XYZ file of C-alpha atoms in Angstrom:
531
model
C -6.005 20.907 15.747
C -7.396 19.637 12.450
C -10.505 17.546 12.022
C -10.237 15.536 8.717
C -13.816 14.310 9.467
C -13.083 11.441 7.014
C -16.635 10.124 7.514
C -16.305 7.616 4.710
C -18.911 4.893 4.886
C -19.807 1.722 3.128
C -22.965 -0.506 2.781
C -22.917 -4.089 2.418
C -23.881 -6.096 -0.591
C -27.422 -6.305 0.419
C -27.726 -2.603 -0.316
C -29.153 -1.361 3.019
C -27.181 1.775 3.048
C -27.575 2.591 -0.766
C -30.431 3.385 -2.871
C -28.512 2.652 -6.187
C -28.212 -0.910 -7.057
C -25.414 -0.042 -9.734
C -23.462 2.160 -7.412
C -19.796 2.280 -8.492
C -18.152 4.179 -5.696
C -16.660 7.711 -5.775
C -13.184 6.649 -7.149
C -12.481 5.946 -10.658
C -11.181 2.508 -10.304
C -9.734 0.930 -13.587
C -10.837 -2.736 -14.266
C -7.909 -3.062 -16.586
C -6.122 -6.329 -15.913
C -3.321 -6.458 -18.458
C -3.004 -7.272 -22.157
C -1.723 -10.847 -21.827
C -1.993 -13.680 -19.264
C 1.276 -12.772 -17.758
C 0.389 -9.217 -17.028
C -3.087 -10.466 -15.831
C -1.424 -12.623 -13.200
C 0.754 -9.815 -12.183
C -2.186 -7.451 -11.644
C -4.138 -10.088 -9.881
C -1.221 -10.357 -7.497
C -0.964 -6.638 -6.970
C -4.681 -6.096 -6.472
C -4.793 -8.931 -3.918
C -1.836 -7.297 -1.921
C -2.177 -3.660 -2.516
C -5.999 -3.345 -3.192
C -7.824 -1.712 -6.096
C -7.344 1.932 -5.117
C -3.621 1.956 -5.275
C -2.933 -0.659 -8.123
C -3.226 0.310 -11.859
C -2.419 -1.722 -15.013
C -2.157 -0.613 -18.668
C -1.389 2.981 -18.161
C -0.600 5.519 -20.736
C 0.979 8.922 -21.112
C 0.232 11.689 -23.472
C 3.964 11.946 -24.404
C 3.224 11.685 -28.269
C -0.129 13.559 -28.294
C -0.585 17.221 -29.419
C -3.956 19.022 -28.837
C -5.734 15.652 -28.299
C -4.386 14.033 -31.474
C -1.804 11.309 -31.861
C -1.232 7.997 -30.004
C -0.780 7.476 -26.356
C 2.390 5.832 -25.143
C 2.351 2.990 -22.877
C 3.698 3.884 -19.464
C 4.234 0.774 -17.408
C 2.604 -2.766 -17.034
C 1.667 -2.140 -13.429
C 1.907 0.992 -11.173
C 1.386 1.035 -7.325
C 1.066 4.584 -5.831
C 0.764 4.658 -2.028
C 1.532 7.877 -0.342
C 5.084 8.690 -1.297
C 5.985 5.212 -2.364
C 5.845 4.395 -6.059
C 6.311 0.930 -7.168
C 6.642 0.435 -11.096
C 6.570 -3.070 -12.452
C 7.667 -4.248 -15.903
C 6.565 -7.761 -16.906
C 8.321 -9.637 -19.709
C 7.548 -13.144 -20.623
C 10.404 -14.374 -22.883
C 10.792 -18.037 -24.016
C 14.222 -19.353 -22.993
C 15.741 -21.145 -26.291
C 16.782 -24.383 -24.538
C 17.544 -25.722 -28.061
C 20.453 -23.138 -28.329
C 23.803 -23.207 -26.768
C 23.575 -21.974 -23.211
C 25.854 -18.911 -23.673
C 23.789 -17.828 -26.551
C 20.390 -18.511 -25.179
C 21.041 -16.741 -21.839
C 22.454 -13.684 -23.496
C 19.359 -13.397 -25.636
C 17.044 -14.014 -22.790
C 18.701 -11.626 -20.416
C 18.711 -8.890 -23.131
C 15.053 -9.195 -23.862
C 13.758 -9.947 -20.397
C 15.960 -8.124 -17.918
C 17.783 -5.241 -19.924
C 14.507 -4.331 -21.756
C 12.678 -4.094 -18.422
C 15.276 -2.010 -16.893
C 15.104 0.395 -19.701
C 11.307 0.642 -19.607
C 11.500 1.054 -15.762
C 13.816 3.875 -15.847
C 11.969 5.557 -18.573
C 8.692 5.310 -16.701
C 10.319 6.725 -13.524
C 11.798 9.648 -15.549
C 8.407 10.470 -16.931
C 6.554 10.163 -13.589
C 9.224 12.388 -11.965
C 8.886 15.110 -14.540
C 5.198 14.863 -15.287
C 3.416 13.162 -12.366
C -0.056 14.469 -13.531
C 0.349 13.084 -17.205
C -0.288 9.479 -16.511
C -3.769 8.189 -17.422
C -5.833 5.062 -16.911
C -6.994 5.113 -20.555
C -5.460 5.412 -24.002
C -7.424 8.577 -24.747
C -5.579 10.176 -21.774
C -8.822 11.419 -20.387
C -8.982 9.554 -16.994
C -6.370 10.618 -14.527
C -5.210 8.326 -11.746
C -7.577 8.296 -8.776
C -4.353 8.674 -6.546
C -1.756 11.391 -7.435
C 1.671 10.421 -8.056
C 3.908 12.388 -5.474
C 6.261 15.143 -6.497
C 9.742 13.958 -7.277
C 11.121 15.640 -4.195
C 8.949 13.496 -1.951
C 8.642 10.281 -4.040
C 10.315 7.002 -3.152
C 10.519 4.873 -6.299
C 10.931 1.155 -6.437
C 11.618 -0.504 -9.748
C 10.665 -4.207 -10.275
C 11.421 -6.223 -13.299
C 9.276 -9.325 -13.490
C 10.978 -11.787 -15.789
C 9.196 -14.972 -16.967
C 10.382 -17.844 -19.132
C 13.634 -18.989 -17.474
C 12.554 -21.183 -14.723
C 12.487 -24.618 -16.497
C 15.853 -24.063 -18.003
C 17.337 -22.790 -14.681
C 15.912 -25.898 -12.882
C 17.630 -28.086 -15.497
C 21.053 -26.185 -15.270
C 21.017 -26.385 -11.516
C 19.745 -29.842 -11.105
C 17.250 -30.257 -7.987
C 16.658 -26.560 -7.704
C 13.319 -24.582 -7.913
C 14.663 -22.669 -10.966
C 14.905 -19.358 -9.247
C 17.698 -17.009 -10.521
C 20.897 -16.881 -8.379
C 21.703 -13.636 -6.787
C 25.200 -12.505 -6.977
C 25.814 -8.669 -6.576
C 29.435 -9.150 -7.803
C 27.907 -9.546 -11.238
C 27.225 -5.983 -12.570
C 25.962 -4.487 -15.744
C 27.132 -6.063 -19.020
C 28.929 -8.879 -17.064
C 25.621 -10.637 -16.620
C 25.931 -12.047 -20.150
C 28.733 -14.318 -18.901
C 26.872 -15.629 -15.829
C 23.858 -17.687 -16.830
C 20.847 -17.587 -14.534
C 22.539 -15.111 -12.351
C 21.320 -11.575 -11.548
C 23.213 -8.962 -9.555
C 23.257 -5.116 -9.947
C 21.645 -4.767 -13.391
C 22.158 -1.073 -13.955
C 25.131 0.195 -11.644
C 25.079 4.003 -11.120
C 21.428 4.251 -11.905
C 18.187 3.525 -9.859
C 18.357 0.064 -8.467
C 16.125 -2.604 -10.343
C 14.792 -5.614 -8.414
C 14.506 -8.611 -10.626
C 12.107 -11.318 -9.821
C 11.337 -14.359 -11.867
C 7.718 -15.789 -11.686
C 8.343 -18.132 -8.809
C 10.290 -15.439 -6.772
C 7.441 -12.934 -7.159
C 4.867 -15.276 -6.050
C 6.900 -16.204 -3.048
C 7.492 -12.726 -1.958
C 3.945 -11.440 -2.433
C 2.567 -14.574 -0.685
C 4.542 -13.774 2.436
C 4.511 -9.980 2.153
C 1.014 -9.330 1.004
C 0.463 -5.728 2.204
C 1.857 -2.528 0.622
C 3.804 -1.687 3.657
C 5.345 -5.176 4.257
C 6.248 -5.357 0.626
C 7.795 -1.801 0.223
C 9.816 -2.377 3.442
C 11.190 -5.654 1.836
C 12.112 -3.714 -1.315
C 13.840 -0.867 0.623
C 15.758 -3.392 2.852
C 16.587 -5.534 -0.154
C 18.066 -2.698 -1.989
C 20.130 -1.609 0.963
C 21.536 -5.067 1.224
C 22.206 -5.716 -2.425
C 23.305 -2.259 -3.525
C 26.301 -1.988 -1.333
C 29.487 -1.564 -3.312
C 31.698 -2.762 -0.517
C 29.896 -5.896 0.121
C 29.256 -8.855 -2.233
C 26.006 -10.958 -1.580
C 25.365 -14.357 -2.875
C 22.075 -16.403 -2.564
C 21.038 -19.662 -4.299
C 17.680 -17.996 -4.936
C 15.140 -15.174 -3.904
C 13.326 -17.738 -1.633
C 16.484 -18.031 0.451
C 16.875 -14.273 0.847
C 13.126 -14.017 1.606
C 13.296 -16.746 4.345
C 16.334 -15.073 5.955
C 14.428 -11.779 5.975
C 11.306 -13.407 7.651
C 13.370 -15.341 10.316
C 15.434 -12.239 11.466
C 14.366 -9.327 13.417
C 10.765 -8.976 14.726
C 7.319 -7.349 13.970
C 9.013 -4.114 14.643
C 11.992 -4.385 12.272
C 13.064 -7.067 10.059
C 16.494 -7.742 8.643
C 18.285 -10.141 6.430
C 20.976 -10.709 9.010
C 20.870 -11.936 12.751
C 20.914 -9.026 15.173
C 24.550 -9.618 16.176
C 25.666 -9.200 12.529
C 23.654 -6.210 11.338
C 26.346 -3.622 12.000
C 29.253 -5.634 10.609
C 30.628 -4.818 7.153
C 31.933 -8.083 5.756
C 33.334 -8.313 2.125
C 30.917 -11.077 1.355
C 27.638 -12.395 2.580
C 26.538 -15.947 1.641
C 22.941 -17.220 2.077
C 22.799 -21.067 1.992
C 19.957 -23.131 0.620
C 18.597 -24.223 4.094
C 16.960 -21.096 4.840
C 13.670 -21.578 2.998
C 13.180 -25.152 3.918
C 13.918 -24.463 7.592
C 11.437 -21.683 7.593
C 8.570 -23.694 5.890
C 8.992 -26.518 8.449
C 9.237 -24.335 11.399
C 6.105 -24.864 13.683
C 6.244 -21.317 14.677
C 5.962 -20.278 11.091
C 2.964 -22.611 10.576
C 1.263 -21.277 13.672
C 1.894 -17.576 12.287
C 0.262 -18.435 8.933
C -2.766 -19.922 10.909
C -3.182 -16.801 13.208
C -3.017 -14.488 10.217
C -6.099 -15.971 8.423
C -8.680 -13.677 10.295
C -6.514 -10.594 9.285
C -7.942 -10.811 5.681
C -11.151 -9.273 7.252
C -9.212 -6.017 7.382
C -8.324 -6.296 3.602
C -12.006 -6.915 2.824
C -13.225 -4.101 5.007
C -10.983 -1.574 3.155
C -11.950 -2.828 -0.258
C -15.603 -2.372 0.542
C -14.965 1.181 1.584
C -13.044 1.683 -1.706
C -15.804 0.132 -3.910
C -19.040 1.154 -2.041
C -18.108 4.087 0.219
C -20.087 7.346 -0.200
C -19.865 10.053 2.502
C -22.363 12.219 0.799
C -25.038 9.637 1.489
C -24.340 9.982 5.262
C -23.319 13.542 5.739
C -24.413 15.439 2.579
C -23.543 18.788 4.275
C -19.879 17.829 4.805
C -17.926 18.214 1.589
C -14.539 16.346 1.279
C -12.225 15.904 -1.632
C -11.376 12.558 -2.890
C -7.833 12.984 -1.896
C -8.982 13.383 1.781
C -10.881 10.250 1.532
C -7.913 8.492 0.035
C -5.775 9.649 2.911
C -8.229 8.302 5.471
C -8.452 4.900 3.765
C -4.604 4.795 3.380
C -4.393 4.724 7.139
C -6.181 1.385 7.234
C -4.217 0.005 4.315
C -0.795 1.002 5.707
C -1.125 -1.548 8.534
C 1.246 -4.562 8.182
C -0.065 -8.092 8.022
C 0.784 -8.564 11.645
C -0.964 -5.368 12.705
C -4.099 -6.440 10.634
C -4.105 -9.560 12.602
C -4.378 -7.863 16.079
C -6.704 -5.217 14.805
C -9.046 -7.802 13.371
C -8.871 -9.573 16.654
C -9.652 -6.533 18.508
C -12.713 -5.747 16.355
C -13.863 -9.423 16.578
C -13.685 -9.150 20.413
C -15.677 -5.936 20.500
C -18.427 -7.651 18.316
C -18.399 -10.776 20.618
C -18.783 -8.560 23.656
C -21.639 -6.634 22.094
C -23.372 -9.872 21.185
C -23.014 -11.219 24.802
C -24.451 -8.147 26.509
C -26.728 -7.147 23.776
C -26.128 -3.511 23.976
C -23.772 -0.869 22.561
C -20.211 -1.659 22.975
C -16.964 0.272 22.195
C -13.381 -0.685 22.311
C -10.433 1.677 22.246
C -7.194 -0.022 20.900
C -3.576 1.009 20.693
C -0.173 -0.494 21.098
C 2.928 0.371 23.011
C 4.828 0.201 19.847
C 2.667 2.833 18.077
C 0.863 4.844 20.761
C 0.144 7.808 18.525
C -2.405 5.789 16.534
C -5.717 4.923 18.522
C -8.494 2.940 17.044
C -12.224 3.075 18.137
C -14.348 0.095 17.407
C -18.140 1.040 18.050
C -20.861 -1.585 17.870
C -24.236 0.363 17.871
C -27.672 -1.191 18.089
C -30.604 0.133 16.077
C -33.715 1.234 17.882
C -36.724 -0.527 16.460
C -38.757 2.722 15.890
C -35.814 4.114 13.820
C -35.447 3.627 10.035
C -32.126 2.696 8.847
C -31.066 6.088 7.499
C -31.802 7.647 10.957
C -29.889 4.797 12.571
C -26.980 5.562 10.363
C -26.975 9.343 11.125
C -27.168 8.565 14.906
C -24.329 5.944 14.622
C -21.888 8.279 12.926
C -22.752 10.880 15.500
C -21.853 8.508 18.193
C -18.763 7.492 16.475
C -17.700 11.049 16.033
C -18.152 11.668 19.784
C -16.224 8.493 20.774
C -13.350 9.241 18.332
C -12.890 12.780 19.840
C -13.279 11.619 23.364
C -10.550 8.978 22.820
C -7.990 11.992 22.869
C -9.070 12.453 26.568
C -8.000 8.953 27.337
C -4.918 8.767 25.229
C -3.559 12.338 25.141
C -0.289 11.145 23.410
C -2.409 9.910 20.461
C -2.359 12.100 17.337
C -4.291 10.014 14.855
C -7.831 8.518 15.903
C -9.532 6.168 13.570
C -13.127 5.239 14.369
C -14.886 2.338 12.812
C -18.614 1.663 13.395
C -20.520 -1.569 12.671
C -24.092 -2.881 12.926
C -24.902 -4.804 16.024
C -24.466 -8.539 15.722
C -28.011 -9.157 17.287
C -29.816 -7.089 14.656
C -33.213 -8.218 13.271
C -32.740 -6.927 9.791
C -30.950 -7.896 6.555
C -27.721 -6.319 5.344
C -25.063 -4.225 7.077
C -22.838 -1.242 6.720
C -19.674 0.288 8.223
C -18.586 3.817 8.906
C -15.074 5.270 8.946
C -14.269 8.483 10.819
C -10.671 9.827 11.088
C -9.771 12.589 13.641
C -6.295 14.124 13.495
C -5.227 16.003 16.768
C -1.898 16.558 18.177
C -3.108 19.131 20.862
C -6.477 19.837 22.192
C -7.445 23.483 22.389
C -9.457 24.621 25.494
C -12.585 24.853 23.272
C -12.075 21.307 21.786
C -11.361 19.784 25.151
C -14.521 21.282 26.600
C -16.525 19.833 23.586
C -15.022 16.344 24.181
C -15.767 16.630 27.962
C -19.240 17.484 27.054
C -19.511 14.517 24.824
C -18.289 12.212 27.519
C -20.604 13.508 30.181
C -23.745 13.578 28.151
C -23.289 10.329 26.521
C -21.548 8.510 29.387
C -18.720 7.442 27.224
C -14.964 7.002 27.683
C -15.406 7.561 31.432
C -12.735 8.702 33.839
C -10.952 5.645 35.272
C -11.731 3.478 32.290
C -9.712 0.371 32.445
C -7.126 0.156 29.555
C -5.968 -3.325 28.645
C -2.574 -3.589 27.192
C -2.045 -6.531 24.881
C 1.205 -8.166 23.801
C 1.446 -10.408 20.650
C 4.311 -11.957 18.729
C 4.102 -12.371 15.022
C 5.734 -15.806 15.414
C 4.200 -17.372 18.604
C 6.951 -18.605 21.005
C 5.187 -21.910 22.167
C 7.553 -24.602 21.053
C 9.246 -26.668 23.729
C 12.669 -28.136 23.471
C 11.246 -31.620 23.077
C 8.954 -30.304 20.290
C 11.747 -28.615 18.572
C 13.913 -31.749 18.773
C 11.052 -33.717 17.160
C 10.529 -31.440 14.491
C 14.316 -31.223 13.697
C 14.491 -34.982 13.535
C 11.566 -35.044 11.051
C 12.922 -32.673 8.637
C 16.681 -33.330 9.043
C 16.694 -36.073 6.347
C 14.762 -33.981 3.820
C 16.986 -30.913 4.359
C 20.202 -33.037 3.995
C 18.917 -34.503 0.716
C 17.810 -30.939 -0.472
C 21.131 -29.513 0.375
C 23.009 -32.107 -1.773
C 20.952 -31.356 -4.606
C 21.329 -27.439 -4.452
C 24.928 -27.583 -3.537
C 25.932 -27.622 -7.109
C 23.885 -24.420 -7.887
C 25.755 -22.657 -4.969
C 29.119 -23.946 -6.050
C 28.688 -22.744 -9.559
C 27.668 -19.312 -8.422
C 30.769 -18.984 -6.164
C 33.273 -20.231 -8.826
C 32.157 -17.439 -11.134
C 33.145 -14.705 -8.775
C 36.659 -14.394 -10.161
C 35.766 -14.735 -13.890
C 35.307 -11.797 -16.322
């Protein structure tokens, strides 16, 4: 058994749990946002989705430095490091020369925006693979990343080229389209120069490079705005597009994304329907109706509404990152920053759907505590992931205690609850405890505590300790009722009549859109047999 004791804590903005008004947290978080507006936009999107501890802009290497002298070399525009997943972004904003012949303008744009990005991405991946500890936040190469890049034997690299500047010209070329680049995997390498506004396999034989224009990237990060959802999309996207035996054509990234969101479920997504996932066709075509159909689907609209409270989870993680200081709460218990990051990563690895149900469980615990005006705890797990168990503790403060004493007592109770949860859920291996102020408090400000307990098997000694906690504190008692919940990412509440009405409402709009986009799809298909 191992006890990580990740007793990370955070105080609210009112400063109840902190004595320093200018506290900056224990992690060296870079405030770099990018050197131009394009990079700043990319970094804002990444920080919103992947949070500040795992997203970095304007990084440098000491490749050209000797004994502290020389100039640092730029590494990549944005880097995301999350466990063994490493996402490297290259951002190029290149104006498309619409006053030139299309064949000339496209070749120039592609070379500067796509080929140049691919070269930069492969170079950055090569450096990080060989020298993972020689990537820095600053140009003096004195500030290492707060999160380590994994060893090459463990790392999973995802290369993303963000190309800006082609949307207007593409929308003009494919009349009525959004201007997103056509996807055609039968176009490979140098052949791209002959297929305007089309991207396939950029560097065959090398690490796959995902190409997103500015509209595509915003679509993807709007719908897949957690690191686990986004990385899963990149992995599945590569598996689909980098198949030499199968060609894939889509009118734009938004159609590919919509197919991905519509197929599968919250446990496993797919670009293809379930009954087609094991087939090996020579060609897969995605039509232009996917995205419009998804946006107009009442189930999708309801999903987005239900997701709104889930951003509580994002804010909670960011507060722990920015304000957390375990030494304030348990100064006798030393932890390395790497251990703290691992604990926070457990919270951040949750998908948007999981964050929704976790936020709902936490809100329910707070409502129950408010109603009975007493301590309340809720143990939460799912049938889909029974090895992870959450403990939500709402602990009131005694009037005679000062806040520091209350915090020490609360973390002790959280420690006990989290360990006792193993008695109730013996199949669990990771127990994550979160403690909050009682909603009926009579003081200003607030704070939260996080405690992570890893345990595959109880020793006799540890089991006896947990039993003593349960007996002395009267918690997680024998026979405690466990409520199993089931939730769907896309609520199934639409009747046949409702569906027919919605179909009638959107039918005409879809038909008109289909006509406008048909030319775009036809042009992409005709080019298959060209050079």
